[in-house]
Coordinates of C-alpha atoms and ligand atoms in Angstrom, one line a residue:
X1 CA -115.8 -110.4 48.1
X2 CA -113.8 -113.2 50.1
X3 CA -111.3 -115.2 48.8
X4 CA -113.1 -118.2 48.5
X5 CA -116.3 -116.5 46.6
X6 CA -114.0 -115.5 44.4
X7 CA -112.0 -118.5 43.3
X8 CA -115.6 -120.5 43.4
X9 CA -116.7 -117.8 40.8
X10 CA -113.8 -118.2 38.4
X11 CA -113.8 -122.1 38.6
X12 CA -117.6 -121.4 37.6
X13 CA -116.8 -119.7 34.9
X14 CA -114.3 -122.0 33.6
X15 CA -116.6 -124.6 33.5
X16 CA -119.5 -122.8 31.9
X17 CA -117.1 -122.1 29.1
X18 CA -115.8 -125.1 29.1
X19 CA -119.9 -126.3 28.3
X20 CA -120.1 -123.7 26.4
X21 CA -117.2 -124.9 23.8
X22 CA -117.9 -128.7 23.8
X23 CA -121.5 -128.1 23.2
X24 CA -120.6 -125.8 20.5
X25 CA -122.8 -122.6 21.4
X26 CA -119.7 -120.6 21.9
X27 CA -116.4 -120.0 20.2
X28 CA -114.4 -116.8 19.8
X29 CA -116.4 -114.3 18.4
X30 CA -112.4 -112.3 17.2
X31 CA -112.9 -111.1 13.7
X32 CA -111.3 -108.2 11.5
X33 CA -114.2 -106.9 9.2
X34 CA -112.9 -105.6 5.5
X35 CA -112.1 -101.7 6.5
X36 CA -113.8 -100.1 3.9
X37 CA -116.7 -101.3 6.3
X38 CA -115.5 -99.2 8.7
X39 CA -116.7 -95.8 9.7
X40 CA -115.5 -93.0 8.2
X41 CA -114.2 -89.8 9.8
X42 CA -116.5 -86.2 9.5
X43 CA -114.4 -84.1 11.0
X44 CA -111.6 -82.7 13.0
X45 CA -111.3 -79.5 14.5
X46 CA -108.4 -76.9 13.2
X47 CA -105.3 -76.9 15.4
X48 CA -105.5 -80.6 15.8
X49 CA -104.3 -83.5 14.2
X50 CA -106.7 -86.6 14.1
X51 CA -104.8 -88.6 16.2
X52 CA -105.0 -85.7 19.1
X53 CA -108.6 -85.7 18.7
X54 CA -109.4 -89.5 18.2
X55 CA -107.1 -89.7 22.0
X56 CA -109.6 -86.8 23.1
X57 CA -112.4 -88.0 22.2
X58 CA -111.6 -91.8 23.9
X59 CA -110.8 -89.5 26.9
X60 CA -107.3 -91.8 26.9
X61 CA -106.2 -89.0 29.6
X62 CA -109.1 -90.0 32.2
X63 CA -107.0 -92.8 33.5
X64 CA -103.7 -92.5 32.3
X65 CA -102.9 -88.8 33.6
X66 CA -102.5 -88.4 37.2
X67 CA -100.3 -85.5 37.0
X68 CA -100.8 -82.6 34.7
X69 CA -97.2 -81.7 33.1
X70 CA -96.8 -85.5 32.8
X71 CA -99.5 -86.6 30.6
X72 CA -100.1 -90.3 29.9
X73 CA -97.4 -90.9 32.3
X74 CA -99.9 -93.6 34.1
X75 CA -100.3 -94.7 38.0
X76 CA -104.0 -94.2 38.7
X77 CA -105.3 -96.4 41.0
X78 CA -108.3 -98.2 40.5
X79 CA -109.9 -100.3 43.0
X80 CA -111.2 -103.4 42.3
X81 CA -113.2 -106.3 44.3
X82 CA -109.5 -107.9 44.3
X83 CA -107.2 -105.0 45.1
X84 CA -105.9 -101.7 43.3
X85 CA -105.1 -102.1 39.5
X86 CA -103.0 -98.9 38.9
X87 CA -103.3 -97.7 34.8
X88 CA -99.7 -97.8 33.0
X89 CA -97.8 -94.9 31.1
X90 CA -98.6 -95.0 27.8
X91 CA -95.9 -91.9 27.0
X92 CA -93.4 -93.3 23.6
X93 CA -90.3 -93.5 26.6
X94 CA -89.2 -97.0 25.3
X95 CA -88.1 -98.6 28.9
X96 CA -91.4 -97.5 31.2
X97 CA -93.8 -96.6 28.2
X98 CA -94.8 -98.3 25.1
X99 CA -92.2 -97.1 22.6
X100 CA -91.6 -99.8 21.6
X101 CA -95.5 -100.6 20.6
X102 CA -95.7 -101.3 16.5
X103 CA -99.0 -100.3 15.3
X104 CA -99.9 -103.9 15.1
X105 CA -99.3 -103.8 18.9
X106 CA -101.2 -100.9 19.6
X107 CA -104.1 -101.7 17.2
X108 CA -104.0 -105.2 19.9
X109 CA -104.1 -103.9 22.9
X110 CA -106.7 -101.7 21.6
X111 CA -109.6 -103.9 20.2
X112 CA -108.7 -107.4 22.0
X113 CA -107.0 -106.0 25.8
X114 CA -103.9 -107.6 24.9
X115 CA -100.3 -106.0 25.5
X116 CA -97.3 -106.1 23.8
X117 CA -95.9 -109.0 25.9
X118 CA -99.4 -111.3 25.4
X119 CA -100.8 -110.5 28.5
X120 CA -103.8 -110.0 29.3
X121 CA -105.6 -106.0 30.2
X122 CA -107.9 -105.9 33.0
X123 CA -111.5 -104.2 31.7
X124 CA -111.2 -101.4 33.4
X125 CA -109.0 -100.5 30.6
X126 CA -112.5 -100.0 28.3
X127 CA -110.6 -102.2 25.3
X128 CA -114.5 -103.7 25.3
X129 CA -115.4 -100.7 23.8
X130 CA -112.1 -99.2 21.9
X131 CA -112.6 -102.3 19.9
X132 CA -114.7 -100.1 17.9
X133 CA -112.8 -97.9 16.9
X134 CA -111.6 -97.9 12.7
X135 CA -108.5 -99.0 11.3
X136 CA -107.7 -95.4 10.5
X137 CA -108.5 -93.5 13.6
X138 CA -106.2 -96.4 15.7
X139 CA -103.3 -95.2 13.2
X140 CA -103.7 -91.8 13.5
X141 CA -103.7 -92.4 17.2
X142 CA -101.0 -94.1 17.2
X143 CA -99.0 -91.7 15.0
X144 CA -100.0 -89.2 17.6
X145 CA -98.8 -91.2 20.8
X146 CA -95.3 -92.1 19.0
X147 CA -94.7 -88.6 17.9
X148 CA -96.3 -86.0 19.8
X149 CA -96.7 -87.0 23.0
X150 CA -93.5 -86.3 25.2
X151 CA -92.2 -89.8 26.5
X152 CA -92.0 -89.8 30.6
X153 CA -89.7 -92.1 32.2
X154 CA -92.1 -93.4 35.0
X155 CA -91.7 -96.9 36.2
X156 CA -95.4 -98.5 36.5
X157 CA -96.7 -99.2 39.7
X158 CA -97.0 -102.7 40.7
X159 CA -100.7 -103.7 41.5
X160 CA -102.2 -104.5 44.8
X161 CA -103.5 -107.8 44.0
X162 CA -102.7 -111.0 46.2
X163 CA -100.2 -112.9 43.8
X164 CA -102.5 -115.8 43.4
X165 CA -105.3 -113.3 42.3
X166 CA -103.1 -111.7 39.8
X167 CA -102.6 -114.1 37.0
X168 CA -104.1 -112.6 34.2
X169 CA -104.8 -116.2 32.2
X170 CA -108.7 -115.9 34.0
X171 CA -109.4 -112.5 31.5
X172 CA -108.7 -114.5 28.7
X173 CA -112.0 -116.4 29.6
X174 CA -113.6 -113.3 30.2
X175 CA -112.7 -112.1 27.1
X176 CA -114.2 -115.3 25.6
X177 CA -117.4 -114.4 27.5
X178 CA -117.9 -111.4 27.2
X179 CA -115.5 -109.4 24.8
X180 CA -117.0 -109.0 21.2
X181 CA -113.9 -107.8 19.0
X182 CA -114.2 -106.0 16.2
X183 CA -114.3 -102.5 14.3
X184 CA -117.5 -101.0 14.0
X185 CA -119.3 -102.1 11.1
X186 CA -121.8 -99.4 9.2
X187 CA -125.0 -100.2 9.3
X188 CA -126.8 -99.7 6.1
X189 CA -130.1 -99.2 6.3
X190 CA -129.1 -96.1 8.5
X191 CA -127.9 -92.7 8.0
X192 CA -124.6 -91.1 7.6
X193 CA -125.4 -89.0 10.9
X194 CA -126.9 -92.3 12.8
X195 CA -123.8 -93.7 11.8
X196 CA -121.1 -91.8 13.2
X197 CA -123.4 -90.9 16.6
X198 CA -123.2 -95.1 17.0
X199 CA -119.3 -95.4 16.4
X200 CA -119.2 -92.3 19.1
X201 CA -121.1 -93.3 21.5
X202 CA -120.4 -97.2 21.5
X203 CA -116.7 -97.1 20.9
X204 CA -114.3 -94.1 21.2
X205 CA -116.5 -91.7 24.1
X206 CA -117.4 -95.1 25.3
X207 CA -120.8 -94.0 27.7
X208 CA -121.6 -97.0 28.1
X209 CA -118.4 -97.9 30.4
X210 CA -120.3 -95.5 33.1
X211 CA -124.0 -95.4 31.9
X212 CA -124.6 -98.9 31.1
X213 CA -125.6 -101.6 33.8
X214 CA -122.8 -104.4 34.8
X215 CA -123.2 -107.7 35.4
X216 CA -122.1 -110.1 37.8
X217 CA -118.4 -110.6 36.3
X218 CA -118.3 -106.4 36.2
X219 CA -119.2 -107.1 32.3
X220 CA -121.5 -104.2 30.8
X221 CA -124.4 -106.3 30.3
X222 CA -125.6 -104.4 26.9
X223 CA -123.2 -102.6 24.2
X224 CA -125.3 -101.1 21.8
X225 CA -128.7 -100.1 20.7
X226 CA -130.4 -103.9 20.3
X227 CA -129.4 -104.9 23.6
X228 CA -132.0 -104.8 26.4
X229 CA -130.7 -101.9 28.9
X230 CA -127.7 -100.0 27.0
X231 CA -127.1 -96.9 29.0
X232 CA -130.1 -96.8 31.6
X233 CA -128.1 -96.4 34.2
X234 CA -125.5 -97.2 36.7
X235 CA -122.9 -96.8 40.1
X236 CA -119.9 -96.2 40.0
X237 CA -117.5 -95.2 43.0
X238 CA -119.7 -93.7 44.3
X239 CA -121.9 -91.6 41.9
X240 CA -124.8 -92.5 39.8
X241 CA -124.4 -92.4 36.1
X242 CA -128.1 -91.4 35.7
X243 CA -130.0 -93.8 32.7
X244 CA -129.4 -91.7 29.4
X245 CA -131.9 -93.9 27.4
X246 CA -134.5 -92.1 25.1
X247 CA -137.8 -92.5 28.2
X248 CA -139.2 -89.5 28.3
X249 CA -139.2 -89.4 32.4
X250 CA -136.1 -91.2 33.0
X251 CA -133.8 -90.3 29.9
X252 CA -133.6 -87.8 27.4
X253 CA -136.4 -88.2 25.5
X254 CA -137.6 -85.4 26.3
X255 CA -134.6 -83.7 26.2
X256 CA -134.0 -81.9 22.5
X257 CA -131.0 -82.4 20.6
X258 CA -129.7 -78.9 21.2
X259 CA -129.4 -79.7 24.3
X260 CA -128.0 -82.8 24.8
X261 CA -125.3 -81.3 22.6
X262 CA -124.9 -78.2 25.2
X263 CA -124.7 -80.2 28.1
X264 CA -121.9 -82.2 26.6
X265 CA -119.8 -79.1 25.6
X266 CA -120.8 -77.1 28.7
X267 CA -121.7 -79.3 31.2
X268 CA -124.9 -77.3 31.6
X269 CA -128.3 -77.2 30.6
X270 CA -130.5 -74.8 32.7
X271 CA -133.6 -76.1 34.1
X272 CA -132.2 -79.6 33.5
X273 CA -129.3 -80.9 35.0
X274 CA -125.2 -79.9 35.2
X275 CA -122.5 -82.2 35.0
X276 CA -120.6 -82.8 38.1
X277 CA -117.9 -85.6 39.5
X278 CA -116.8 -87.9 36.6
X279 CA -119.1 -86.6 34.0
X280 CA -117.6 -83.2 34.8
X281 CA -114.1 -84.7 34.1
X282 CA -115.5 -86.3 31.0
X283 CA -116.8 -83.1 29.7
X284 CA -113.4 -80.9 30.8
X285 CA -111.1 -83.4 29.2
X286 CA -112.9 -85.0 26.5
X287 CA -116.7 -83.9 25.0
X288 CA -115.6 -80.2 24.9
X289 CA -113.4 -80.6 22.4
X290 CA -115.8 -82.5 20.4
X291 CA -117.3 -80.7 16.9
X292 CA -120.8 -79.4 16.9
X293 CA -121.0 -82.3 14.3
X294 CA -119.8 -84.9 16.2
X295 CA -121.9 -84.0 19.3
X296 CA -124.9 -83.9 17.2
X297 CA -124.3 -87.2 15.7
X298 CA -124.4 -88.2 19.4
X299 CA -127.5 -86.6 20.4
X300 CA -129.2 -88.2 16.7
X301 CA -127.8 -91.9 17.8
X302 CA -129.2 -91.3 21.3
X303 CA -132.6 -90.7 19.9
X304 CA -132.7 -94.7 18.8
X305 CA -131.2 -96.3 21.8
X306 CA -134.8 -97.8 23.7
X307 CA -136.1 -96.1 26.8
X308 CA -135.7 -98.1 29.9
X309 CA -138.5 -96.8 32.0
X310 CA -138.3 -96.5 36.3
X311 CA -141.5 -95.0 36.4
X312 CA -143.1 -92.0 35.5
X313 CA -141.3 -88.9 37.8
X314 CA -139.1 -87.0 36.0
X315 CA -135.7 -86.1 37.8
X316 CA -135.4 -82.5 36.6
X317 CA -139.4 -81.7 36.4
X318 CA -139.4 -81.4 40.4
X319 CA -139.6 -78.7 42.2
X320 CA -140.4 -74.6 42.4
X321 CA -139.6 -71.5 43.7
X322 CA -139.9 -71.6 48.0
X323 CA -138.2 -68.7 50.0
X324 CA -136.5 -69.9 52.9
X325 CA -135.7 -66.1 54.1
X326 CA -139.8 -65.5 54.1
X327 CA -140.0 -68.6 56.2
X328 CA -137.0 -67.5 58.9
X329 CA -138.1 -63.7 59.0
X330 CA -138.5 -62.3 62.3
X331 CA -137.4 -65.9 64.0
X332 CA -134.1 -65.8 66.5
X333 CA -131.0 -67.3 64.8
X334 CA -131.3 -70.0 68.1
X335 CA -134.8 -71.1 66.9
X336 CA -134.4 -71.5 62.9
X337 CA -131.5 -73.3 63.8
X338 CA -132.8 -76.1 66.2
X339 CA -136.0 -75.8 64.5
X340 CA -135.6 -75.1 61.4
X341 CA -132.3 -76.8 60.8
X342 CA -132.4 -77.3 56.5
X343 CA -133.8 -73.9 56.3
X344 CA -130.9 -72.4 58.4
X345 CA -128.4 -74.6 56.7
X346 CA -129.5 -73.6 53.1
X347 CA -129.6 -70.2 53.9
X348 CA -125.9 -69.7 55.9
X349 CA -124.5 -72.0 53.0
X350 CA -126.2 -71.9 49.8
X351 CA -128.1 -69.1 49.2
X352 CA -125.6 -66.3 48.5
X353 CA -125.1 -68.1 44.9
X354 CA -128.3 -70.5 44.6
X355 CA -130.5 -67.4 45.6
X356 CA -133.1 -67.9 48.7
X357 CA -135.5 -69.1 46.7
X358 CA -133.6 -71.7 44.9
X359 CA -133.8 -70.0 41.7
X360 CA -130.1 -69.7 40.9
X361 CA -128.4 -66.4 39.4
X362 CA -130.7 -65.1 36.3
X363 CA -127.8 -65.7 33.3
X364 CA -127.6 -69.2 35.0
X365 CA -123.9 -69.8 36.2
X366 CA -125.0 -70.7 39.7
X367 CA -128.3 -73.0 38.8
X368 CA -131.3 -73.2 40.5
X369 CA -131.5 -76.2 42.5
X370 CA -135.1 -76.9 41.6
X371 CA -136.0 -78.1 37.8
X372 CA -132.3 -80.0 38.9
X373 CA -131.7 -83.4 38.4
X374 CA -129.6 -84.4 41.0
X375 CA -131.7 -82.4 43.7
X376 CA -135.2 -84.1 41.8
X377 CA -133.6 -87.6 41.6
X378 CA -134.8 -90.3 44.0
X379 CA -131.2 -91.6 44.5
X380 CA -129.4 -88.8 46.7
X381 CA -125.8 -90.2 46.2
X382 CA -125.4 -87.5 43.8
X383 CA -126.4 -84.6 45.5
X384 CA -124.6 -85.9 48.4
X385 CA -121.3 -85.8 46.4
X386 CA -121.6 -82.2 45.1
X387 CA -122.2 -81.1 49.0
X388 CA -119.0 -82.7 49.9
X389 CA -116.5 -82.4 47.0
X390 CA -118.6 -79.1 45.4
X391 CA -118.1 -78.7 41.5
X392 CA -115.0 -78.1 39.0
X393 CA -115.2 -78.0 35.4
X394 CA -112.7 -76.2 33.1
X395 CA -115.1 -75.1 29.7
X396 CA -115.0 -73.2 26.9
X397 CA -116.0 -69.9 27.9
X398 CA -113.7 -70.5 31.6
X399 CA -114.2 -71.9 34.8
X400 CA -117.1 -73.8 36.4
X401 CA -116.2 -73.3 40.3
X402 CA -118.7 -74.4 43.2
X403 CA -116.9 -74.6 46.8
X404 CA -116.8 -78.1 48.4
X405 CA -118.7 -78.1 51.9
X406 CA -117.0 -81.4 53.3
X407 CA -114.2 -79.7 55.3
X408 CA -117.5 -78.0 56.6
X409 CA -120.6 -79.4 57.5
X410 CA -120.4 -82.3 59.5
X411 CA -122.2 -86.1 58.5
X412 CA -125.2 -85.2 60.2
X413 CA -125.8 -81.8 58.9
X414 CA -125.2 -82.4 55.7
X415 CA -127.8 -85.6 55.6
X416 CA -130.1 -82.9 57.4
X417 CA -129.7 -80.2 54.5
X418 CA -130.2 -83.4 51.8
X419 CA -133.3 -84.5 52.7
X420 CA -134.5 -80.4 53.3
X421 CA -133.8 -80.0 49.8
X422 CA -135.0 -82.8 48.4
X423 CA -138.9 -82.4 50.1
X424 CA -138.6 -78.4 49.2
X425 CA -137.3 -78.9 45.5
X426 CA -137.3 -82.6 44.4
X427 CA -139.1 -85.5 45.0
X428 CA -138.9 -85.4 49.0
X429 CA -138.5 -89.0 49.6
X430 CA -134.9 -88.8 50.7
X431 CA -134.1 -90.2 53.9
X432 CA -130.5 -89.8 54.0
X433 CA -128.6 -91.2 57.1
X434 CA -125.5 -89.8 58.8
X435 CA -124.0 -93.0 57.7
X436 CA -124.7 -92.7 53.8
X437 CA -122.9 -88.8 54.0
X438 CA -120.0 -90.9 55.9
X439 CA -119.7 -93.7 53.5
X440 CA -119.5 -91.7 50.6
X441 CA -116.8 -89.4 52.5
X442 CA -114.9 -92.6 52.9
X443 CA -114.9 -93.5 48.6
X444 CA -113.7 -90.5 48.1
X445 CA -109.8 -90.7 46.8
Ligands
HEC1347 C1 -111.2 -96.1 32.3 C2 -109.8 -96.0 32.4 C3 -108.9 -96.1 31.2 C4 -109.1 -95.4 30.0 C5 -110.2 -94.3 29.7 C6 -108.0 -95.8 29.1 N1 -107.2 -96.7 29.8 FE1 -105.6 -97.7 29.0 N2 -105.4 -98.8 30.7 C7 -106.1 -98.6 31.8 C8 -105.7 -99.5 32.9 C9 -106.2 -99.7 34.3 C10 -104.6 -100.2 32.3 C11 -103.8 -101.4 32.9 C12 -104.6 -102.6 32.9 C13 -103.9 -103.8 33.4 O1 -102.8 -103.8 33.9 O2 -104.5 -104.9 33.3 C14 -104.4 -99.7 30.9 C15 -103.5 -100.2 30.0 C16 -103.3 -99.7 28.8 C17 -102.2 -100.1 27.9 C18 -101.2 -101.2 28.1 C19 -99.9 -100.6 28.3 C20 -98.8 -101.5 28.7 O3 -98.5 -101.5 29.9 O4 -98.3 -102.3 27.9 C21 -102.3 -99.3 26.7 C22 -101.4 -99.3 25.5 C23 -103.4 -98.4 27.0 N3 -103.9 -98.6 28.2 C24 -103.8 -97.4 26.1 C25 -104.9 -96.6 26.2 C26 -105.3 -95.6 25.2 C27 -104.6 -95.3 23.9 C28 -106.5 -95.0 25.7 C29 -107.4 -94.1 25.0 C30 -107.8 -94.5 23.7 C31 -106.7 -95.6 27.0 N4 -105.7 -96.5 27.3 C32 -107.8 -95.3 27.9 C33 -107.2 -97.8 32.0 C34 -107.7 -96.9 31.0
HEC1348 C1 -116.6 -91.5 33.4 C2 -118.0 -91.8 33.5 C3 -119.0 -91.2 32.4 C4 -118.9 -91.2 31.1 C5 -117.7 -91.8 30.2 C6 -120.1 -90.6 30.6 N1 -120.9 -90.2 31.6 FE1 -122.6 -89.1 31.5 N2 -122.7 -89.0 33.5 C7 -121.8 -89.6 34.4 C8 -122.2 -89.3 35.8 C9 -121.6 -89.8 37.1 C10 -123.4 -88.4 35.7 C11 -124.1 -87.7 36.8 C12 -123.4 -86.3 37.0 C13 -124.0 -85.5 38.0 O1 -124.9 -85.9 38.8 O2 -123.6 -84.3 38.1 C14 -123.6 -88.3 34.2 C15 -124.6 -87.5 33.7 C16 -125.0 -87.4 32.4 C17 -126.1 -86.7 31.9 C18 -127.1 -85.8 32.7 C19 -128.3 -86.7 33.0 C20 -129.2 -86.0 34.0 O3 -130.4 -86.2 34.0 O4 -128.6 -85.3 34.9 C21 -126.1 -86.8 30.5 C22 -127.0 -86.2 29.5 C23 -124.9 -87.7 30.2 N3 -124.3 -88.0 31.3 C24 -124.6 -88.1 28.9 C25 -123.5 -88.8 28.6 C26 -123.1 -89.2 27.2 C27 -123.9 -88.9 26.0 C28 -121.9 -89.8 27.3 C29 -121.0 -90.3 26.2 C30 -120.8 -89.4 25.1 C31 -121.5 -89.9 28.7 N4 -122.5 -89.3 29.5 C32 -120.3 -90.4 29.2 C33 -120.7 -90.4 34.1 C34 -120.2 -90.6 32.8
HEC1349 C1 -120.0 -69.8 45.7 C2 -121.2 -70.2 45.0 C3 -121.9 -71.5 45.4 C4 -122.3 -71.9 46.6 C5 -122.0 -71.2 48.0 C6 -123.0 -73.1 46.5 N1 -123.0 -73.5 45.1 FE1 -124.0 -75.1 44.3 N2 -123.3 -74.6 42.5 C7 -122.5 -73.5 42.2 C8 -122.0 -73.6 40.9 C9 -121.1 -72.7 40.1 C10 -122.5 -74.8 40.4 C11 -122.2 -75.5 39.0 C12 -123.0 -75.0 37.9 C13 -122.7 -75.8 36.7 O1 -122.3 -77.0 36.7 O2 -122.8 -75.2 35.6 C14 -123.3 -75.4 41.4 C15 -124.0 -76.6 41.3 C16 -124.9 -77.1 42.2 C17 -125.8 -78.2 42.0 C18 -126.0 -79.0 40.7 C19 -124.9 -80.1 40.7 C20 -125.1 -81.1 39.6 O3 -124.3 -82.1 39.5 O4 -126.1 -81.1 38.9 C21 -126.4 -78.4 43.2 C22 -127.5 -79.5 43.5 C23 -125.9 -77.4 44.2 N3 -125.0 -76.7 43.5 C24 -126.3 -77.4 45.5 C25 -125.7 -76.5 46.4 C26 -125.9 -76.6 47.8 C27 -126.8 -77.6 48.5 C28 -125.1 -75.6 48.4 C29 -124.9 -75.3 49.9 C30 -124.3 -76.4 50.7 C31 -124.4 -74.9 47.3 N4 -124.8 -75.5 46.1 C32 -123.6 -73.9 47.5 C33 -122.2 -72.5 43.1 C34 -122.4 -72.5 44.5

């Protein structure tokens, strides 16, 4: 976005909310409901205090841990049409940190993006969606941050933003716009279970941050279940967070509870889909942790959010069994390879763990690569990715560990082996470019 685009835009804004208050459609929608309104907690897993888990479950660590033995110590860079907005440390240290947050400060910059010293948070700090959270899950938090967490003297790193793009008095009118504040409020006529999978899902594992559409201010243009489009789908940096709405093509309405619950502990549903790129992070350092309860809750709460429909192929329904070594028997290694170029690259790459007919290793740790969704998905970005940057998740049971092939195969052969699996094992509309594998190389950190 130039300059210019972007000052135009914010003057729009202003004056839209300008119209907005003198006509009297719009004021500040800020409110504090009574806390016994306010969701109250199941569960929390032995060994860990609620705060530890409330932090886990928000996946706080995402963005504010770049280095493991300095957690919350900030400095991840985020890019943005403006520049690089870098995350802060959030250790109790009381010069670089926030040691010197009261609760009343933390419970701010938590539900209205407001820090200590009244300015404004950028949204890609998901405040939009912490706002959620209850009055007695911030506290615990907050205990937890002040008293268990091991303060880090880290200065923060100054933003990349041009200086007349950095005042922060433009989010306040975003806010305005677009920020509803508040806890969230049971909903009666609903369950217990319902209940807690909404307060999960809209506020503290915040899917919607990565699943949900955005707008043209970088808003999420739906935050719950009555708003047209919550969770069907979205980019970001790169990957495709793939719509999670309850169709029965597109989402997981077909998917059964059980296993939405797996996937989110594991990473890994066989015959379905695995979690790579951020949703493997999100699983590693946050869903994992989660109690079968909790995770159910989800999957329950998922079952009411309305399917958004992009027709009727499924992404993981695609594809079969095809041996590649039955088609290169008997051929020189010079022919398959001119000739037979997605064959020869599957089989010198792939098939000592996918197997040569796709069908993955029998107890499932290496999956097939048919009944897949990234291989059966129409958008390729995905698949793309896991060629170049492979797959690492930490679980449960150990480690999740696919090689990356970027160092590898070059642009063009790895847009040839894309589009070879997608016609053998997905939908076979793929018509990946050199220049698609070399763009995403480049929004790679
Ligand atoms: C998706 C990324 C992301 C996640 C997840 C995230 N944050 Fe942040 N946070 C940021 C960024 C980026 C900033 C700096 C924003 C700015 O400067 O406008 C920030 C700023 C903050 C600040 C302001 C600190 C200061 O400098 O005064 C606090 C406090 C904070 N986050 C706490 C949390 C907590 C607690 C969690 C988990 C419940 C969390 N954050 C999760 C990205 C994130
Ligand atoms: C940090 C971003 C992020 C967050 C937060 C996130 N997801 Fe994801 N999710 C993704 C991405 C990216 C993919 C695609 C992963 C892949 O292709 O391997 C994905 C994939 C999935 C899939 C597999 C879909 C398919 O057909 O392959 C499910 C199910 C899912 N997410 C559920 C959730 C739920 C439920 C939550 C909240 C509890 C959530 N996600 C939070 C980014 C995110
Ligand atoms: C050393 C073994 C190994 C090799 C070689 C290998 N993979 Fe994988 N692959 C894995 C593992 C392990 C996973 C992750 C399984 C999981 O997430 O539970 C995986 C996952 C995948 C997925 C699913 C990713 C997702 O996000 O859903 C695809 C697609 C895939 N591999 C394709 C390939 C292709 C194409 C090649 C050849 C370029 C290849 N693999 C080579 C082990 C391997």
């Amino acid at each position: 976005m130039t300059l210019k685009r972007l000052i135009l835009s914010v003057i729009a804004l202003a004056v839209i909310v300008f119209g907005l208050i003198v006509t009297g459609i719009w004021g500040p929608s800020g409110h504090n409901p009574a806390p016994e309104q306010q969701v109250q907690t199941t569960q929390t897993p032995p060994g860990m205090s609620r705060g530890e888990y409330v932090a886990k479950m928000s996946d706080c660590t995402a963005c504010h841990t770049t280095e493991k033995d300095k957690p919350f110590a900030g400095g991840l860079g985020m890019p943005l049409p403006i520049g690089t907005l870098y995350s802060t440390n959030i250790t109790p240290d009381k010069e670089t940190g926030i040691g010197n947050y009261s609760l009343d400060d933390f419970k701010r910059v938590l539900r209205e993006g407001v820090r200590k010293d009244g300015g404004h948070l950028y949204p890609a700090m998901p405040y939009t969606e912490y706002t959620k959270l209850s009055d007695n899950d911030i506290a615990a938090m907050y205990d937890y941050f002040m008293n268990s967490v091991q303060p880090v003297k880290q200065a923060n790193r100054p933003n990349d933003i041009p200086a007349l793009l950095s005042m922060r008095w433009p989010l306040a009118i975003w806010n305005w716009m677009f920020h509803e504040q508040g806890a969230y409020q049971t909903q009666q006529d609903k369950g217990a279970e319902w209940n807690r999978g909404a307060y999960l899902v809209q506020g503290s594992t915040h899917c919607g941050t990565c699943h949900t559409p955005r707008g043209v201010a970088m808003q999420t243009t739906a935050n719950d279940e009555t708003e047209t489009g919550f969770l069907s789908g979205a980019d970001l940096a790169g990957w495709h967070a793939f719509n999670i709405s309850n169709d029965n093509a597109n989402g997981l309405g077909d998917w059964s509870n059980d296993e939405i619950v797996q996937y989110l502990k594991t990473g890994s549903v066989a015959g379905k889909a695995q979690a790579a790129g951020p949703m493997a992070e999100a699983v590693e350092n946050s869903f994992r942790f989660l109690t079968d309860d909790d995770l159910n809750a989800i999957a329950v709460y998922l079952r009411s959010v309305p399917a958004v429909s992009e027709g009727s192929t499924s992404r993981y329904a695609q594809g079969e069994a095809v041996a590649q070594d039955l088609q290169l028997r008997g051929l020189p290694i010079e022919t398959t390879r001119e000739e037979m170029p997605g064959e020869y690259l599957y089989m010198a790459n792939c098939s000592t763990c996918h197997d040569a007919d796709g069908s993955g290793s029998p107890d499932g740790y290496y999956p097939s690569v048919y009944h897949n969704s990234v291989v059966g998905s129409e958008k390729s970005g995905n698949l793309i990715q896991v060629v170049l940057h492979g797959v690492k998740r930490d679980t449960n049971d150990g480690e999740v560990f696919m090689p990356a092939f970027g160092q590898h195969l070059s642009d063009d052969q790895i847009a040839t082996l894309v589009n070879f699996l997608t016609d053998t094992y997905g939908q076979g509309n793929a018509q990946v470019e050199p220049q698609d594998v070399a763009e995403l190389r480049a929004t790679a950190e």
